[in-house]
XYZ file of C-alpha atoms in Angstrom:
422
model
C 0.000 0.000 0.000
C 1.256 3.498 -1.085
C -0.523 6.868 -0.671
C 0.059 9.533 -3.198
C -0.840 13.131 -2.876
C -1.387 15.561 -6.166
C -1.155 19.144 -5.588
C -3.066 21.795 -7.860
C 0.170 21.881 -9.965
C -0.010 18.771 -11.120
C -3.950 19.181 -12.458
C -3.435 22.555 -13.590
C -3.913 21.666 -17.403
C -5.332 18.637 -19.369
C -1.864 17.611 -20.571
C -0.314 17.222 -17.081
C -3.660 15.359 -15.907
C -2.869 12.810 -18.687
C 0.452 12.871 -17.037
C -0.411 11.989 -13.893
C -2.100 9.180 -15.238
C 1.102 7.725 -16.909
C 2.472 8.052 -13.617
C -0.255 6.020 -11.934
C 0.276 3.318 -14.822
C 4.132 3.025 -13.545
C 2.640 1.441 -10.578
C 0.965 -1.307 -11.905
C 1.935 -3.384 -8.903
C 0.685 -1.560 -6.153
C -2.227 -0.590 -4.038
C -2.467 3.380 -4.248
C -4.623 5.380 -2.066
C -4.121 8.825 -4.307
C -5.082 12.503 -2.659
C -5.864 15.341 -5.281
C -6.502 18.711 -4.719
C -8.271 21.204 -6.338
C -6.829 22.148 -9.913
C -4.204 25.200 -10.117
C -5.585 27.902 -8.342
C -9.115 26.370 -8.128
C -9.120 27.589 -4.508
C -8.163 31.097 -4.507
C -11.015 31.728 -6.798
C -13.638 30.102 -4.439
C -12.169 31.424 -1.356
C -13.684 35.240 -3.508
C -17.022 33.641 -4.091
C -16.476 32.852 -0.563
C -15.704 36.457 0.165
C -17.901 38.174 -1.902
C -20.851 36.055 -0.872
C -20.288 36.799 2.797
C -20.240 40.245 1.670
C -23.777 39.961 0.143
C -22.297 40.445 -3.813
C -23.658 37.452 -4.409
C -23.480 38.591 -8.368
C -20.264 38.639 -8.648
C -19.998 35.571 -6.355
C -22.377 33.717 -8.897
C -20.451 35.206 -12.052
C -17.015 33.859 -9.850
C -18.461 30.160 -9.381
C -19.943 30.273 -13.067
C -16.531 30.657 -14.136
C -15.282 28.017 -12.391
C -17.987 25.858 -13.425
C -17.134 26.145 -17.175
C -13.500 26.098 -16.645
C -13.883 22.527 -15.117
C -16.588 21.258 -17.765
C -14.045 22.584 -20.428
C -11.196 20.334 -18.891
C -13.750 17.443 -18.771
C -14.692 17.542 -22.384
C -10.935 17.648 -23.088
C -10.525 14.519 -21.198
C -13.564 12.230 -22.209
C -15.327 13.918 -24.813
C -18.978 12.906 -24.050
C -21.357 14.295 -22.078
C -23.114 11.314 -21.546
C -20.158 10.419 -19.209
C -22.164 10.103 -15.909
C -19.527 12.877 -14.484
C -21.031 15.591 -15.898
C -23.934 14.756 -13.214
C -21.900 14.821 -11.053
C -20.218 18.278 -11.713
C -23.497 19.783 -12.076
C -25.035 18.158 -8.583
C -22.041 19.908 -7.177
C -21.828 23.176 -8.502
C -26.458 23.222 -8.175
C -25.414 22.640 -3.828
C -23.046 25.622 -4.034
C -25.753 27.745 -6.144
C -28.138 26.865 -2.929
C -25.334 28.170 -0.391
C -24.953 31.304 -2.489
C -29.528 31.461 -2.177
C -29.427 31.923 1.385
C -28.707 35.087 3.247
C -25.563 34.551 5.539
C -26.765 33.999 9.283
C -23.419 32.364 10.579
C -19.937 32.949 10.217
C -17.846 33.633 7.650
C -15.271 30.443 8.517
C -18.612 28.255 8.116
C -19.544 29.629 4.385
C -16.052 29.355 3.652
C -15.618 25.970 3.915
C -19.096 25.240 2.128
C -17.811 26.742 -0.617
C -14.529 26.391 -0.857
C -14.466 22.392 -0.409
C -15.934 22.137 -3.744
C -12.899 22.507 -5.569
C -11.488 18.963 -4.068
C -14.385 17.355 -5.308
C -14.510 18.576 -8.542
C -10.861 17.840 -9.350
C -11.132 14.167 -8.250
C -14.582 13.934 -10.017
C -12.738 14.588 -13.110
C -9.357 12.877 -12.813
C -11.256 9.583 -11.251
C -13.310 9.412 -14.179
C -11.143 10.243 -16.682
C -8.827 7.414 -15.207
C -11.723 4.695 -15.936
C -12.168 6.182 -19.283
C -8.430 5.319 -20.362
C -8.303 1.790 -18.603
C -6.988 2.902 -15.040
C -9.442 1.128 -12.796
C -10.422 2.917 -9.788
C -12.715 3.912 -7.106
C -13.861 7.362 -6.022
C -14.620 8.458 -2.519
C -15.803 11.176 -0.864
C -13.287 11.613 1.974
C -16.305 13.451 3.610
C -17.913 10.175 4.571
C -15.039 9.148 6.255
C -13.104 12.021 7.793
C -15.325 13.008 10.857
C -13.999 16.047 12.431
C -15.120 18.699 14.962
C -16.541 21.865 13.864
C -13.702 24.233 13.797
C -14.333 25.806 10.229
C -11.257 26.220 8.481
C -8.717 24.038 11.046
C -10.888 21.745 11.679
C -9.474 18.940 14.037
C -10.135 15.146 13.230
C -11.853 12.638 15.431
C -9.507 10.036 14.821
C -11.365 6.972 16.382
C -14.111 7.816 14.355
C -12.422 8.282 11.115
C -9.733 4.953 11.745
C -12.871 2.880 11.996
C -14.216 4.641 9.014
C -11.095 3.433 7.180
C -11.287 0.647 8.161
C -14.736 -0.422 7.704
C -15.471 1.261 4.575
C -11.620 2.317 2.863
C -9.756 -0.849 3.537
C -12.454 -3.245 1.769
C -12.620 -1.686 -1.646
C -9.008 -2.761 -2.517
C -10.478 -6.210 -2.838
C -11.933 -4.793 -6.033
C -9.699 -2.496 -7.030
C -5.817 -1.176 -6.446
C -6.582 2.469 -6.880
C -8.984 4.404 -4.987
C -9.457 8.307 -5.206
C -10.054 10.689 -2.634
C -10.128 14.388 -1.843
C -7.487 16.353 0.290
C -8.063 19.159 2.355
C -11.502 18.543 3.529
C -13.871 16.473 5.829
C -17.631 16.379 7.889
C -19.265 17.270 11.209
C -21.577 14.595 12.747
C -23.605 17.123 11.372
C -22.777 16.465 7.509
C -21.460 20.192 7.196
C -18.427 20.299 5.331
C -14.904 21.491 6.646
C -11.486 22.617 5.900
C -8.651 21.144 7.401
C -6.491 24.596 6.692
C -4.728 25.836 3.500
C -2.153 23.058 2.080
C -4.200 20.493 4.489
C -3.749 17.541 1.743
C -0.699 16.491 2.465
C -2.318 16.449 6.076
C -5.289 14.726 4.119
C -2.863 12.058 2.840
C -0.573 11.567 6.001
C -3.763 10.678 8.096
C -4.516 7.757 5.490
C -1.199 6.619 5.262
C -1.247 6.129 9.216
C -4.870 4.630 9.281
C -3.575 2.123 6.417
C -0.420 1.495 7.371
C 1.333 2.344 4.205
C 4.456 1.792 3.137
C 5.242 5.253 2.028
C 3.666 8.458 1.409
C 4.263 10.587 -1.801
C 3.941 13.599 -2.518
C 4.093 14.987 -6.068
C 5.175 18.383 -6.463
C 6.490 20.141 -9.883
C 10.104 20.729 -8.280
C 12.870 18.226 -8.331
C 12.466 17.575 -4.373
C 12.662 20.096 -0.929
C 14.357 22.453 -1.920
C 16.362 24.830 0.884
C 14.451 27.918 -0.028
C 11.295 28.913 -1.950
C 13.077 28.913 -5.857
C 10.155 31.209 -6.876
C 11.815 33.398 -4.215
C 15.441 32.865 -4.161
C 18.051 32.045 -7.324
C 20.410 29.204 -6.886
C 18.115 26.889 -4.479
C 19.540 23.121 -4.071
C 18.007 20.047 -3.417
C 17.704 18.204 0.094
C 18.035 14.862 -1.077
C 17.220 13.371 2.432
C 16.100 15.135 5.963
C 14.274 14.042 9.570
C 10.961 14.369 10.701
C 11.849 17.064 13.203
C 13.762 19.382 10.757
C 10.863 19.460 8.336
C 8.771 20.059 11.302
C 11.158 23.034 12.056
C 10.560 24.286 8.735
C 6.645 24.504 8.315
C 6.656 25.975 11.780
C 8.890 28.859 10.689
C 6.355 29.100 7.470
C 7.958 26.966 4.798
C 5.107 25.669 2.036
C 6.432 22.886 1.423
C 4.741 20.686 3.744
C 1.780 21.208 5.603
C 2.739 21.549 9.616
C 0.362 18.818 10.812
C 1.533 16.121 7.767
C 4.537 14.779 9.718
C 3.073 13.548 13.223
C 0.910 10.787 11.748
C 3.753 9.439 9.549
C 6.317 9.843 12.774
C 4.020 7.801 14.735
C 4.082 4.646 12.481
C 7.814 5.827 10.843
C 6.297 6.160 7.758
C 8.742 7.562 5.075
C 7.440 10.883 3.349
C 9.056 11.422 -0.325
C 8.774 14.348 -2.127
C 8.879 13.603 -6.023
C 8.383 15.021 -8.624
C 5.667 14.399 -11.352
C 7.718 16.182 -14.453
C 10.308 13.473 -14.288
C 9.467 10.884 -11.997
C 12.868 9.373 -12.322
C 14.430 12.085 -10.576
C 15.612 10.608 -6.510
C 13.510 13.589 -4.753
C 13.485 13.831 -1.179
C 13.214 11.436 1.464
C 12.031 12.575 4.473
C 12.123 10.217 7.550
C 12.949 9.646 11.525
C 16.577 10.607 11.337
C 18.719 12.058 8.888
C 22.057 13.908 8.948
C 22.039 17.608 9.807
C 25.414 18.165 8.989
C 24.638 17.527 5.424
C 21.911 19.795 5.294
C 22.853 23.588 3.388
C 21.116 26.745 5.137
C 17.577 26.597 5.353
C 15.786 30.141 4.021
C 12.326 30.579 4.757
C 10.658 34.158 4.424
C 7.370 35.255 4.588
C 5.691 38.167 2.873
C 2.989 41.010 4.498
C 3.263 40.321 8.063
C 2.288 42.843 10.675
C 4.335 44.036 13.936
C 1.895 44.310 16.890
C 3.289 46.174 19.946
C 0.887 45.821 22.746
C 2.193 48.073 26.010
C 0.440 48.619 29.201
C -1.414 51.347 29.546
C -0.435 52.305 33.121
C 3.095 51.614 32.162
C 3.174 48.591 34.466
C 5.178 45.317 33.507
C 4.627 43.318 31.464
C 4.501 40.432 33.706
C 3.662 36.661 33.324
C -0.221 37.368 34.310
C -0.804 39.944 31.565
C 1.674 37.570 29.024
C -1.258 35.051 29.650
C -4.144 37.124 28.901
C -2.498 38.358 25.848
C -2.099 34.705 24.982
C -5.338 34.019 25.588
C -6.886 36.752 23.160
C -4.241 35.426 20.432
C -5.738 31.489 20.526
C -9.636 32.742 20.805
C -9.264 34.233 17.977
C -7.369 31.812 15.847
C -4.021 34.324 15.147
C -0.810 32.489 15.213
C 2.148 34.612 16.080
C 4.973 33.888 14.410
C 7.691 36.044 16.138
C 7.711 37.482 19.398
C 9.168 39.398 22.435
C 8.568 41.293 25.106
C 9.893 44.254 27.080
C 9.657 45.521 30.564
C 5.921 47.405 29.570
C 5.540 45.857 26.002
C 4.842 42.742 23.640
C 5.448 42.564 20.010
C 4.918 40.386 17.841
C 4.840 39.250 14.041
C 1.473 38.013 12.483
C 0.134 37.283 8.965
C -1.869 40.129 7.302
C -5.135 38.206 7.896
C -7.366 41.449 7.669
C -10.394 39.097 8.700
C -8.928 38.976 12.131
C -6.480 41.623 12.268
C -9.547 44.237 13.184
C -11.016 42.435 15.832
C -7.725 41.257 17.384
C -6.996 45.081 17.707
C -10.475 46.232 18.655
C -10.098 43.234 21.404
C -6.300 44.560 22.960
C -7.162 48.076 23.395
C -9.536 46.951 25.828
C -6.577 46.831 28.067
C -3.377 48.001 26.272
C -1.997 50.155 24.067
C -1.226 49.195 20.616
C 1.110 50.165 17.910
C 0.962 48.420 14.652
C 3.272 48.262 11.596
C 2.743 46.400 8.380
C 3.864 45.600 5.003
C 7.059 43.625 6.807
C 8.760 40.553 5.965
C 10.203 37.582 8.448
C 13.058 35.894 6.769
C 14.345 32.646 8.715
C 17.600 30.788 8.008
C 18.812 27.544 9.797
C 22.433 26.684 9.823
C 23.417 29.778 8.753
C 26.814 30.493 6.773
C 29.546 33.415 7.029
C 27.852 36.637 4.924
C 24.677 34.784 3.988
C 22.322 36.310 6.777
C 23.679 40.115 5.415
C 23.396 39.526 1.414
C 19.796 38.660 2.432
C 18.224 41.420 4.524
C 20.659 43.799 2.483
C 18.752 46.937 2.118
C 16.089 46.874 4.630
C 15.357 47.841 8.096
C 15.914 45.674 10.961
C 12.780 45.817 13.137
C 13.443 42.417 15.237
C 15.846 39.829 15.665
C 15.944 36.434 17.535
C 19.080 34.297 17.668
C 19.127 30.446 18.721
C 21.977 27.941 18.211
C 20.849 27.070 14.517
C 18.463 30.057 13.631
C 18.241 33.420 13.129
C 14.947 35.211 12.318
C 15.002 39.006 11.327
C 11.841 41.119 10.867
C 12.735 43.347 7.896
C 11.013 46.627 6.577
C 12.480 48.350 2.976
């Protein structure tokens, strides 16, 4: 048993569906449980309907999702080329239930439509590529993950019940590879006990994937990426990136915590648990060694790690009576922060202040403010970037934040993060 993951790269045009197929047919020996996502950018464009329906432009949010509709019956004609297929059903059952979400006036909150919405591009990506597999002679079975991934009801994170879901898997997963050796499921998404549909968080696939490949006991998990392997920086950010041809658990771990898109932060701890390997291939040349990524690997092999993130936001919250900062105040600060779902991603504090770096998540930027002046003081800066590097080399750190302002800086023995302003 493997489990294989396709991102929206991979689906992003009818030629590299085909070639995920040829991929698929290199396996002919094994049981594959394969995780798609939505096609290229499938999900930024629902996450506006999203947006604008919450915002009550629901014409523009039907215009947005009518789009989508045709660019998705476009790629299916170019696949099977007959609309008697019993897909196109399919594709139009889905898209009518999203039409009905976009009817109703919003009464709850905006996490909830969002995942209503935005869950349909999973669906309609492995609509497409599972039927287009059966069409060209690879046999296989499609499920809807949402049947079998219960989770709680924590729109856009939510958390799974894993009892629930492992006899799920086993019960109603496990039994169809008696009839076939491919079965097709969507990343990214899940149920309530209620039947509402629900995020697992952006990149959650590879999350999507991991949890399988623990509840099946796989042999490996792939994921298929259009890059060589992990690379030690973002290449669409940074010239001369190399290839990690193997690395731990725990470094990778490092890496998504410090904001890294390569893999999703939760992916790792279900593979960990059963030391499942993780390799990162990729699906332009499938020949190529990729990445290995596993319970221990040497460090001292690794080059320096660059991870930066874009339009972040400085927060300094001070007292307002000039009193310390002190461990009681730390805590209710803390406390605001994880209520309402804002990760911090850099901070530090002072005698009469806390700062700290954030995402420019204007959702929740507003009424994380609105909710601190209530007690402090608060200064704000934006339109910052946090650049991390790991096993840092003479010169390296300087050639990078060349040029801009140095806002922040935390030092460990392997990593230095800098919050930069130009």
């Amino acid at each position: 048993m493997k489990v294989f993951k396709f991102g929206g790269a991979s689906l992003e045009s009818v030629e590299r569906i085909r070639q995920v197929g040829q991929i698929i047919q290199s396996f002919p020996e094994d049981k594959l449980l394969i995780v798609i996502s939505a096609m290229g950018k499938t999900t930024n464009e629902l996450e506006k309907v999203a947006q604008n329906y919450y915002l009550r432009k629901r014409e523009i949010a039907a215009q947005l999702l009518y789009n989508l509709e045709q660019q998705h019956l476009a790629v299916a004609d170019a696949l099977l080329g007959d609309r008697s297929n019993p897909l196109f059903a399919q594709l139009q059952q889905f898209f009518t239930e999203a039409e009905w979400t976009l009817g109703e006036k919003p009464m709850r909150t905006y996490d909830y439509y969002y995942d209503q919405l935005v869950s349909l591009g999973e669906l309609l990506s492995t609509a497409i590529v599972s039927a287009y597999f059966n069409t060209v002679g690879i046999h296989n079975i499609w499920l809807d993950v949402r049947d079998i991934f219960r989770t709680d009801d924590n729109f856009r994170d939510a958390n799974i019940d894993w009892a629930y879901t492992q006899r799920q898997v086993t019960e109603k997963v496990t039994p169809l590879f008696t009839s076939t050796s491919i079965v097709i499921a969507q990343g990214f998404i899940g149920s309530t006990d209620q039947n509402e549909s629900v995020t697992l968080g952006r990149e959650g696939s590879d999350y999507s994937a991991a949890v399988f490949a623990n509840m099946l006991d796989a042999e490996s998990q792939t994921i298929w990426k259009d890059v060589e392997g992990l690379k030690n920086a973002d290449p669409k950010l940074f010239p001369n990136t190399v290839n990690i041809p193997e690395i731990s658990y725990g470094e990778v771990i490092e890496m998504a915590y410090y904001g890294a898109q390569v893999i999703h932060p939760k992916t790792i701890k279900p593979l960990q648990n059963k030391q499942i390997p993780l390799l990162v291939k990729c699906f332009l040349d499938k020949n190529l060694p990729g990445t290995v990524i596993k319970e221990e690997a040497d460090v001292k092999q690794l080059p320096p790690i660059i991870v930066l993130k874009k339009n972040q936001v400085l927060l300094t919250i001070t007292s307002k009576d000039y009193s310390f900062i002190t461990e009681d105040k730390i805590s209710d600060i803390y406390e605001i922060f994880h209520r309402l779902k804002v990760k911090i991603n850099l901070m530090q504090n002072g005698a009469i202040s806390f700062s700290c770096c954030i995402d420019n998540n204007p959702e929740k930027i507003e009424l994380l403010i609105k909710t601190l002046h209530q007690g402090f003081k608060i200064a704000y800066n934006e339109g910052l970037e946090l650049l991390t590097v790991r096993y840092n080399q003479d010169g390296l750190l300087e050639q990078l934040s060349d040029g801009h302002a140095i806002l922040l800086e935390q030092r460990s023995l392997v990593t230095i993060q800098r919050l930069m302003k130009k």
